[in-house]
Amino acid sequence: MPTPQPSPEPLGTTLAKVALRDQLTTARGRLSLVEIGGAARRIADRLTAVEEVRRAASVAAYVGIGTEPGTGPLLTALSEAGKRVLLPVLLPDGDLDWAVHTGDRDLRPARYGLLEPTGPRLGVDAVATADVVLVPGLAASHAGMRLGRGGGSYDRALARVPVGTFTCVLLHDDEVGRDVPAEPHDRAVAAAVTPSGLVRF
């Protein structure tokens, strides 16, 4: 009896994701520091005006690095508005623990160039307590499927978020509405925010 062969679809999807990641990463590499900084300020303005964010007592966010849309102005605005901000801590297995953001002085360098909070760990399920969950990504489709960097950390975190929680990916303008290949473990988000505005899916 012949040995069953795996479906070619997962491999095809994986390769399509790799190709799209390469394309988007290359495009981001052409952005100047001035463009990235301006995008960060506009994204902060857009998000802090969103009703779900304004009402939120607790927001799970992250520290943007490199050519990602910057989160510095956003984290400052959320903290100044009195919101409890949770930031991720990457675990050895790729999952995400969480800790409260207590200011830039309490961030430390971590693997992959990340900046992480130094406060007490709250556990991987802490993300489920946030009223709003903001995540990084490289692109989002018209249906809200998000393309990450391939580690699966945020798909695992999003799987713990209760249905109905406002989830949003932070992107550059030309990264929304892309044809994002999806696999069964991928998690959609409710919205994407760019310097130009908020798109709900």
PDB file of C-alpha atoms in Angstrom:
ATOM      1  CA  MET A   1       0.000   0.000   0.000  1.00  0.00           C
ATOM      2  CA  PRO A   2       1.523   3.346  -0.997  1.00  0.00           C
ATOM      3  CA  THR A   3       2.407   5.754   1.766  1.00  0.00           C
ATOM      4  CA  PRO A   4      -0.029   8.703   1.821  1.00  0.00           C
ATOM      5  CA  GLN A   5       1.651  11.879   0.655  1.00  0.00           C
ATOM      6  CA  PRO A   6       1.061  15.168   2.476  1.00  0.00           C
ATOM      7  CA  SER A   7      -1.109  17.694   0.719  1.00  0.00           C
ATOM      8  CA  PRO A   8       0.916  20.195  -1.311  1.00  0.00           C
ATOM      9  CA  GLU A   9      -1.296  23.044  -0.130  1.00  0.00           C
ATOM     10  CA  PRO A  10       0.463  23.732   3.184  1.00  0.00           C
ATOM     11  CA  LEU A  11       3.850  23.892   1.458  1.00  0.00           C
ATOM     12  CA  GLY A  12       2.431  26.136  -1.249  1.00  0.00           C
ATOM     13  CA  THR A  13       0.880  28.404   1.346  1.00  0.00           C
ATOM     14  CA  THR A  14       4.127  28.538   3.295  1.00  0.00           C
ATOM     15  CA  LEU A  15       6.130  29.443   0.201  1.00  0.00           C
ATOM     16  CA  ALA A  16       3.594  32.115  -0.748  1.00  0.00           C
ATOM     17  CA  LYS A  17       3.923  33.608   2.728  1.00  0.00           C
ATOM     18  CA  VAL A  18       7.710  33.620   2.502  1.00  0.00           C
ATOM     19  CA  ALA A  19       7.576  35.391  -0.859  1.00  0.00           C
ATOM     20  CA  LEU A  20       5.125  38.007   0.408  1.00  0.00           C
ATOM     21  CA  ARG A  21       7.175  38.566   3.572  1.00  0.00           C
ATOM     22  CA  ASP A  22      10.287  39.141   1.487  1.00  0.00           C
ATOM     23  CA  GLN A  23       8.447  41.632  -0.739  1.00  0.00           C
ATOM     24  CA  LEU A  24       6.998  43.584   2.173  1.00  0.00           C
ATOM     25  CA  THR A  25      10.217  43.568   4.188  1.00  0.00           C
ATOM     26  CA  THR A  26      12.101  44.927   1.186  1.00  0.00           C
ATOM     27  CA  ALA A  27       9.520  47.701   0.759  1.00  0.00           C
ATOM     28  CA  ARG A  28       9.783  48.607   4.439  1.00  0.00           C
ATOM     29  CA  GLY A  29      13.558  48.763   4.107  1.00  0.00           C
ATOM     30  CA  ARG A  30      13.155  51.720   1.743  1.00  0.00           C
ATOM     31  CA  LEU A  31      11.409  53.828   4.398  1.00  0.00           C
ATOM     32  CA  SER A  32      13.364  56.654   5.977  1.00  0.00           C
ATOM     33  CA  LEU A  33      13.526  57.332   9.702  1.00  0.00           C
ATOM     34  CA  VAL A  34      11.514  60.497   9.085  1.00  0.00           C
ATOM     35  CA  GLU A  35       8.760  58.497   7.372  1.00  0.00           C
ATOM     36  CA  ILE A  36       8.692  55.896  10.138  1.00  0.00           C
ATOM     37  CA  GLY A  37       8.540  58.584  12.835  1.00  0.00           C
ATOM     38  CA  GLY A  38       5.754  60.463  11.070  1.00  0.00           C
ATOM     39  CA  ALA A  39       3.789  57.248  10.630  1.00  0.00           C
ATOM     40  CA  ALA A  40       4.147  56.494  14.354  1.00  0.00           C
ATOM     41  CA  ARG A  41       2.657  59.842  15.340  1.00  0.00           C
ATOM     42  CA  ARG A  42      -0.250  59.563  12.905  1.00  0.00           C
ATOM     43  CA  ILE A  43      -1.025  55.995  13.978  1.00  0.00           C
ATOM     44  CA  ALA A  44      -1.078  57.100  17.624  1.00  0.00           C
ATOM     45  CA  ASP A  45      -3.518  59.882  16.738  1.00  0.00           C
ATOM     46  CA  ARG A  46      -5.743  57.490  14.758  1.00  0.00           C
ATOM     47  CA  LEU A  47      -5.845  54.788  17.405  1.00  0.00           C
ATOM     48  CA  THR A  48      -6.402  57.002  20.423  1.00  0.00           C
ATOM     49  CA  ALA A  49      -9.489  58.401  18.662  1.00  0.00           C
ATOM     50  CA  VAL A  50     -11.033  54.935  18.154  1.00  0.00           C
ATOM     51  CA  GLU A  51     -14.001  54.383  20.467  1.00  0.00           C
ATOM     52  CA  GLU A  52     -12.859  50.942  21.659  1.00  0.00           C
ATOM     53  CA  VAL A  53      -9.449  52.321  22.599  1.00  0.00           C
ATOM     54  CA  ARG A  54     -10.893  55.395  24.295  1.00  0.00           C
ATOM     55  CA  ARG A  55     -13.156  53.180  26.447  1.00  0.00           C
ATOM     56  CA  ALA A  56     -10.491  50.581  27.225  1.00  0.00           C
ATOM     57  CA  ALA A  57      -9.064  50.275  30.721  1.00  0.00           C
ATOM     58  CA  SER A  58      -6.400  47.788  29.600  1.00  0.00           C
ATOM     59  CA  VAL A  59      -4.565  47.556  26.274  1.00  0.00           C
ATOM     60  CA  ALA A  60      -2.177  44.824  25.139  1.00  0.00           C
ATOM     61  CA  ALA A  61       0.378  46.374  22.803  1.00  0.00           C
ATOM     62  CA  TYR A  62       4.043  45.940  21.847  1.00  0.00           C
ATOM     63  CA  VAL A  63       7.227  47.932  21.218  1.00  0.00           C
ATOM     64  CA  GLY A  64       7.719  48.478  17.487  1.00  0.00           C
ATOM     65  CA  ILE A  65      11.263  47.973  16.220  1.00  0.00           C
ATOM     66  CA  GLY A  66      13.149  48.627  13.002  1.00  0.00           C
ATOM     67  CA  THR A  67      10.915  49.505  10.070  1.00  0.00           C
ATOM     68  CA  GLU A  68       7.702  48.474  11.834  1.00  0.00           C
ATOM     69  CA  PRO A  69       5.244  51.315  12.385  1.00  0.00           C
ATOM     70  CA  GLY A  70       6.614  52.929  15.545  1.00  0.00           C
ATOM     71  CA  THR A  71       4.687  52.576  18.788  1.00  0.00           C
ATOM     72  CA  GLY A  72       6.532  55.087  20.998  1.00  0.00           C
ATOM     73  CA  PRO A  73       3.977  57.918  20.694  1.00  0.00           C
ATOM     74  CA  LEU A  74       1.132  55.412  21.053  1.00  0.00           C
ATOM     75  CA  LEU A  75       2.472  53.841  24.254  1.00  0.00           C
ATOM     76  CA  THR A  76       3.026  57.309  25.719  1.00  0.00           C
ATOM     77  CA  ALA A  77      -0.508  58.402  24.814  1.00  0.00           C
ATOM     78  CA  LEU A  78      -2.065  55.249  26.271  1.00  0.00           C
ATOM     79  CA  SER A  79      -0.127  55.594  29.513  1.00  0.00           C
ATOM     80  CA  GLU A  80      -0.938  59.299  29.828  1.00  0.00           C
ATOM     81  CA  ALA A  81      -4.625  58.441  29.353  1.00  0.00           C
ATOM     82  CA  GLY A  82      -4.384  56.230  32.442  1.00  0.00           C
ATOM     83  CA  LYS A  83      -4.668  52.902  30.657  1.00  0.00           C
ATOM     84  CA  ARG A  84      -2.982  49.743  31.878  1.00  0.00           C
ATOM     85  CA  VAL A  85      -0.668  48.750  29.047  1.00  0.00           C
ATOM     86  CA  LEU A  86       0.554  45.168  28.738  1.00  0.00           C
ATOM     87  CA  LEU A  87       3.671  44.377  26.702  1.00  0.00           C
ATOM     88  CA  PRO A  88       4.835  40.945  25.531  1.00  0.00           C
ATOM     89  CA  VAL A  89       7.844  38.967  26.707  1.00  0.00           C
ATOM     90  CA  LEU A  90       8.987  36.320  24.215  1.00  0.00           C
ATOM     91  CA  LEU A  91       9.361  32.901  25.836  1.00  0.00           C
ATOM     92  CA  PRO A  92      11.891  30.259  24.717  1.00  0.00           C
ATOM     93  CA  ASP A  93       9.131  28.243  22.999  1.00  0.00           C
ATOM     94  CA  GLY A  94       7.948  31.275  21.013  1.00  0.00           C
ATOM     95  CA  ASP A  95       4.866  31.917  23.125  1.00  0.00           C
ATOM     96  CA  LEU A  96       4.231  35.323  24.706  1.00  0.00           C
ATOM     97  CA  ASP A  97       4.171  36.148  28.399  1.00  0.00           C
ATOM     98  CA  TRP A  98       3.053  39.648  29.426  1.00  0.00           C
ATOM     99  CA  ALA A  99       4.073  42.383  31.855  1.00  0.00           C
ATOM    100  CA  VAL A 100       2.792  45.882  32.630  1.00  0.00           C
ATOM    101  CA  HIS A 101       4.500  48.740  30.787  1.00  0.00           C
ATOM    102  CA  THR A 102       5.978  51.124  33.347  1.00  0.00           C
ATOM    103  CA  GLY A 103       7.932  53.408  31.029  1.00  0.00           C
ATOM    104  CA  ASP A 104      10.738  53.316  28.496  1.00  0.00           C
ATOM    105  CA  ARG A 105      13.376  53.221  31.246  1.00  0.00           C
ATOM    106  CA  ASP A 106      12.054  49.779  32.251  1.00  0.00           C
ATOM    107  CA  LEU A 107      12.493  48.205  28.819  1.00  0.00           C
ATOM    108  CA  ARG A 108      15.411  45.870  28.177  1.00  0.00           C
ATOM    109  CA  PRO A 109      16.940  44.463  24.976  1.00  0.00           C
ATOM    110  CA  ALA A 110      15.889  40.898  24.201  1.00  0.00           C
ATOM    111  CA  ARG A 111      16.226  38.325  21.413  1.00  0.00           C
ATOM    112  CA  TYR A 112      15.714  39.383  17.792  1.00  0.00           C
ATOM    113  CA  GLY A 113      16.273  43.032  18.650  1.00  0.00           C
ATOM    114  CA  LEU A 114      13.086  43.211  20.723  1.00  0.00           C
ATOM    115  CA  LEU A 115      12.537  45.500  23.689  1.00  0.00           C
ATOM    116  CA  GLU A 116      10.684  43.920  26.607  1.00  0.00           C
ATOM    117  CA  PRO A 117       9.329  45.087  29.972  1.00  0.00           C
ATOM    118  CA  THR A 118      11.238  44.105  33.095  1.00  0.00           C
ATOM    119  CA  GLY A 119       8.285  43.944  35.492  1.00  0.00           C
ATOM    120  CA  PRO A 120       6.647  40.865  37.003  1.00  0.00           C
ATOM    121  CA  ARG A 121       5.379  38.302  34.512  1.00  0.00           C
ATOM    122  CA  LEU A 122       1.617  37.930  34.357  1.00  0.00           C
ATOM    123  CA  GLY A 123       1.397  34.688  32.382  1.00  0.00           C
ATOM    124  CA  VAL A 124       0.455  33.841  28.802  1.00  0.00           C
ATOM    125  CA  ASP A 125      -3.260  34.197  29.533  1.00  0.00           C
ATOM    126  CA  ALA A 126      -2.932  37.842  30.630  1.00  0.00           C
ATOM    127  CA  VAL A 127      -3.635  38.955  27.053  1.00  0.00           C
ATOM    128  CA  ALA A 128      -7.190  37.666  27.525  1.00  0.00           C
ATOM    129  CA  THR A 129      -7.808  40.331  30.173  1.00  0.00           C
ATOM    130  CA  ALA A 130      -7.111  43.253  27.819  1.00  0.00           C
ATOM    131  CA  ASP A 131     -10.003  45.286  26.416  1.00  0.00           C
ATOM    132  CA  VAL A 132      -7.995  46.015  23.249  1.00  0.00           C
ATOM    133  CA  VAL A 133      -5.218  43.942  21.667  1.00  0.00           C
ATOM    134  CA  LEU A 134      -2.780  45.653  19.276  1.00  0.00           C
ATOM    135  CA  VAL A 135      -0.441  43.430  17.285  1.00  0.00           C
ATOM    136  CA  PRO A 136       2.379  43.808  14.774  1.00  0.00           C
ATOM    137  CA  GLY A 137       2.249  42.427  11.255  1.00  0.00           C
ATOM    138  CA  LEU A 138       3.471  42.827   7.717  1.00  0.00           C
ATOM    139  CA  ALA A 139       0.100  42.903   5.942  1.00  0.00           C
ATOM    140  CA  ALA A 140      -3.613  42.222   6.269  1.00  0.00           C
ATOM    141  CA  SER A 141      -6.175  41.000   3.758  1.00  0.00           C
ATOM    142  CA  HIS A 142      -9.620  42.511   3.143  1.00  0.00           C
ATOM    143  CA  ALA A 143     -10.958  39.770   5.435  1.00  0.00           C
ATOM    144  CA  GLY A 144      -8.600  40.674   8.284  1.00  0.00           C
ATOM    145  CA  MET A 145      -6.151  37.807   7.852  1.00  0.00           C
ATOM    146  CA  ARG A 146      -2.843  39.032   9.217  1.00  0.00           C
ATOM    147  CA  LEU A 147       0.606  38.142   7.915  1.00  0.00           C
ATOM    148  CA  GLY A 148       3.178  38.011  10.684  1.00  0.00           C
ATOM    149  CA  ARG A 149       6.878  37.243  10.597  1.00  0.00           C
ATOM    150  CA  GLY A 150       6.372  33.486  10.728  1.00  0.00           C
ATOM    151  CA  GLY A 151       7.012  32.629  14.369  1.00  0.00           C
ATOM    152  CA  GLY A 152       3.366  32.111  15.275  1.00  0.00           C
ATOM    153  CA  SER A 153       3.697  33.977  18.584  1.00  0.00           C
ATOM    154  CA  TYR A 154       0.819  36.369  17.957  1.00  0.00           C
ATOM    155  CA  ASP A 155      -1.458  33.717  16.470  1.00  0.00           C
ATOM    156  CA  ARG A 156      -1.079  31.840  19.750  1.00  0.00           C
ATOM    157  CA  ALA A 157      -1.776  35.005  21.720  1.00  0.00           C
ATOM    158  CA  LEU A 158      -4.805  35.926  19.589  1.00  0.00           C
ATOM    159  CA  ALA A 159      -6.213  32.433  20.126  1.00  0.00           C
ATOM    160  CA  ARG A 160      -6.535  33.322  23.838  1.00  0.00           C
ATOM    161  CA  VAL A 161      -8.380  36.599  23.223  1.00  0.00           C
ATOM    162  CA  PRO A 162     -12.137  36.407  23.898  1.00  0.00           C
ATOM    163  CA  VAL A 163     -14.479  36.755  20.947  1.00  0.00           C
ATOM    164  CA  GLY A 164     -15.616  40.373  20.598  1.00  0.00           C
ATOM    165  CA  THR A 165     -12.387  41.917  21.865  1.00  0.00           C
ATOM    166  CA  PHE A 166     -11.139  44.687  19.570  1.00  0.00           C
ATOM    167  CA  THR A 167      -7.993  43.365  17.867  1.00  0.00           C
ATOM    168  CA  CYS A 168      -5.995  45.551  15.519  1.00  0.00           C
ATOM    169  CA  VAL A 169      -2.794  45.229  13.484  1.00  0.00           C
ATOM    170  CA  LEU A 170      -0.530  48.264  12.944  1.00  0.00           C
ATOM    171  CA  LEU A 171       0.602  48.639   9.323  1.00  0.00           C
ATOM    172  CA  HIS A 172       1.901  51.042   6.723  1.00  0.00           C
ATOM    173  CA  ASP A 173      -0.620  52.336   4.195  1.00  0.00           C
ATOM    174  CA  ASP A 174       0.201  49.981   1.323  1.00  0.00           C
ATOM    175  CA  GLU A 175       0.054  46.852   3.491  1.00  0.00           C
ATOM    176  CA  VAL A 176      -3.744  46.649   3.873  1.00  0.00           C
ATOM    177  CA  GLY A 177      -5.887  44.741   1.403  1.00  0.00           C
ATOM    178  CA  ARG A 178      -3.120  42.377   0.347  1.00  0.00           C
ATOM    179  CA  ASP A 179      -3.736  38.790  -0.749  1.00  0.00           C
ATOM    180  CA  VAL A 180      -2.542  37.081   2.445  1.00  0.00           C
ATOM    181  CA  PRO A 181      -2.229  33.275   2.275  1.00  0.00           C
ATOM    182  CA  ALA A 182      -3.943  31.680   5.281  1.00  0.00           C
ATOM    183  CA  GLU A 183      -3.397  28.448   7.191  1.00  0.00           C
ATOM    184  CA  PRO A 184      -5.711  26.845   9.790  1.00  0.00           C
ATOM    185  CA  HIS A 185      -3.742  28.250  12.739  1.00  0.00           C
ATOM    186  CA  ASP A 186      -3.819  31.832  11.437  1.00  0.00           C
ATOM    187  CA  ARG A 187      -5.998  34.275  13.359  1.00  0.00           C
ATOM    188  CA  ALA A 188      -7.847  37.196  11.811  1.00  0.00           C
ATOM    189  CA  VAL A 189      -7.980  40.641  13.415  1.00  0.00           C
ATOM    190  CA  ALA A 190     -10.932  42.998  13.621  1.00  0.00           C
ATOM    191  CA  ALA A 191      -9.162  46.012  12.143  1.00  0.00           C
ATOM    192  CA  ALA A 192      -5.958  47.493  10.780  1.00  0.00           C
ATOM    193  CA  VAL A 193      -4.651  50.975  11.491  1.00  0.00           C
ATOM    194  CA  THR A 194      -2.300  52.856   9.195  1.00  0.00           C
ATOM    195  CA  PRO A 195      -1.132  56.477   9.118  1.00  0.00           C
ATOM    196  CA  SER A 196      -4.134  57.195   6.874  1.00  0.00           C
ATOM    197  CA  GLY A 197      -6.813  55.741   9.132  1.00  0.00           C
ATOM    198  CA  LEU A 198      -8.581  52.705  10.553  1.00  0.00           C
ATOM    199  CA  VAL A 199      -9.963  49.888   8.406  1.00  0.00           C
ATOM    200  CA  ARG A 200     -12.480  47.519  10.004  1.00  0.00           C
ATOM    201  CA  PHE A 201     -12.877  44.001   8.646  1.00  0.00           C
TER     202      PHE A 201
END
